[in-house]
Amino acid sequence: MRIIECLIKTLRDSAIFNPEVQIAPSCILWPDKDRQWEAVIPRLQSELAELLVLGDYAPESRVGPAIWLRCVLAGKAPDVTLPADRVPVFYLPGVSRQDLRAIEDCPDLLKPLAELQYRGVIWSQANAKDWTIMAFLKSDQGGMGLDVAQDNEAKNAMQLALYRLLDEELELLKGKRLDKDYFNTLLTGGDPVRDLLQWLDLGDTFQTTRGANEWKALVEVCKSQLAFNPQADGVLAGASKLAMREGPWHSVWERYSEAPKRYPNLPNRIRQCKPPDLGIFDTPAEKLGGWPQWNAEQEQSLQNDLLALNHLPAHDARTRLLDLEKTHAPRREFVWTELGESPLAMAIKHLAVMAEVTRTALTAGAVADLQVAYATQGWRADDAVLSALACVSRASDVDAVTMATRAIYLPWLEESARYLQKLVYGTTYPGGGVAETPASYKVDRQCTLFVDGLRLDVARRLSMTLEARGCHVAETMHWAALPSVTATGKAAASPVRTKISGSDDCDDFEPCVAATGQSLKGGYHLKKLLNDNQWKVLERTENGDGQGNAWCEFGDIDSEGHARGWKLAKHIDPLLAEIAERIGALLAAGWNSVRVVTDHGWLLMPGKLPTIQMSKDLTDNKWGRCASIKPGAATSERLYPWYWNPNQQFALADGVSCYGKSVDYNHGGLSLQECLTLDLVVTWAGSTSGKQVAEVTDIAWKGLRCTVGVDGQYANLSLDIRTQAGDPASSVVVSLKPLKDNGTASVVVENEELQGRAAFLVLLSASGELVAEANTVIGGGG
């Protein structure tokens, strides 16, 4: 029960009488000589319809002089209607019980009420004294029986915080010491640390948005708990103490670190302060981690160190980079990382993976050994380069990551490509030609999804994304058709490849329909060939009916790579999210499985891939890393048979070089990154319908953080909080969270104004389908 409810009950109970010896009291008089309760009377009137106030005539507020109160009591005041089942309560500010008793000396304005002390009852303590706030809270005879400090500071704070105290739960206050800190904290909204951070962020603007009482309370709490006076010491002194993170300010820093973006001005406040000098035994990160200017200095130092790797041999550059990772890794735990001020500290984590993986050169064994080594570990170097590049945006930071990549990754890439080319030249390429490729077989109710340029490491990312969404993914290694360009590889990945061939005079690597010789360029004849062989062709927005077999194309990885160069790294994850959505839609449409195929991988090197030149007199066509040689032309270039016609041969560039123009992104050659790909077969995990049964069993709120426990089939489900269960746009959380292995998840509501609002906890499947829901109240209740 809330304090206000207890107060109302106590007031009303004072009118209880024994009908055998008494008559019902006509009213309840509430004298308040010191006007202690006056500030909360309007609030009480909202819940106590029978409460009227002695004062200047204002009947719309249920306020009026003594004679008017008598008229109300007699039912002669048409402007006020009292509840028929309640005894009227007359609040008398500035009037004491003694004032009413001394009738002869009673002021004329009070005399109409004097006789009511005999026809009514006076709400007073057992000792006949008026109820003060202190007495009501502290007394165990008719009061709340709470432990309340009685010093003047506590009394003053209690008076100011009374309107908020009314909403506190009595049971939560029992056993708690109610002193000045408690009341001041209550007056600040129960969260003085939040208010302090807002003041540090907004400065004087914060104070102007708060009432004098709330500001005074915040000052008193800070003085008591932090030995800091906001009024006297000022914002910059507070910002300096926050950055120091010492003593009680450590918890303030922890609170800031939980949601630093709520306080966008705080970093600049700290920058206006002077960092402390380091002592002989001080650890820089521990002493200066709260200072953005120190973090900026560390970023600059790391930038210089990464740029210097360009002057080291690859093996020394690896050792140096791994040492830098150890030095700067702790900075990723600081708030500046979340605020985007530590991009190189984030990038070096991935660069260190690149350095570690490339310690092992892919330059030994047979082709099968290379395949195993790359598929188990080598691909992680490619993935790490993409991840590192995705961390940086400023040109100087990009240059630093580029230098580190070129110092370590480029030699490793070059060596592995040359070794593979050496193994394959003059022997049989593991991808073979169309004659050696087995015919595609049909799996009932399977849709084949072609994704252009789905490199092996990117396919692994897609696989993890799909598994996180509740899918099961089976991976199969596949060698791309040579040359590794879309014109050749897309047809080779199609289920009608046995109906396709290559002519002897083709110089653009475009095959044709075997039966008619019609070129597949433009895509029309490939679609017709698919239709003629009972494959439905789905357009980008079509999902089909899940019956038979289908072919569709989706994903713009290759075109994005050619257009963006190294910046493809920043767009990989959004592209994969779109592909995963497409796969989810196909499965939801009724396809039992989706087989994801691709044509080729690619090379990506910030700062551009190396180039080699070939005479135009030798070539009919050049495609980045491959070239069609003119008939009869003599060349020392290594020549390889075309997948679609072994009589047609072409040259592949040495190592990872490009013919002609230098670019960041290219393909068409012979390397593990371009040629070793993955086929993925995607199905729903668990039941074929993809349905899951789960139940929310536990809901716990701590502030605006909600933690839930779930029973049942909760694998691959995510937690959201919405104001409307079926509307994703009504989500109120910072981000959705997947359920952990133990069936729990925790989300944060960022908007504090939503506290107390009814909402829905919803569990979502990987495809976004609503699996279960439960009612809750934001900030508490379930």
Short mmCIF file of C-alpha atoms in Angstrom, two decimals, residues 364-372 419-420 423:
data_model
loop_
_atom_site.label_atom_id
_atom_site.label_comp_id
_atom_site.label_asym_id
_atom_site.label_seq_id
_atom_site.Cartn_x
_atom_site.Cartn_y
_atom_site.Cartn_z
CA ALA A 364 53.09 -26.78 -49.06
CA GLY A 365 51.42 -30.05 -50.00
CA ALA A 366 49.01 -30.96 -52.74
CA VAL A 367 45.91 -29.07 -53.81
CA ALA A 368 43.83 -31.13 -51.39
CA ASP A 369 46.10 -30.03 -48.54
CA LEU A 370 45.66 -26.38 -49.52
CA GLN A 371 41.91 -26.87 -49.62
CA VAL A 372 41.84 -28.25 -46.07
CA TYR A 419 51.92 -21.93 -55.18
CA LEU A 420 48.39 -22.96 -56.21
CA LEU A 423 50.43 -26.95 -58.67
#
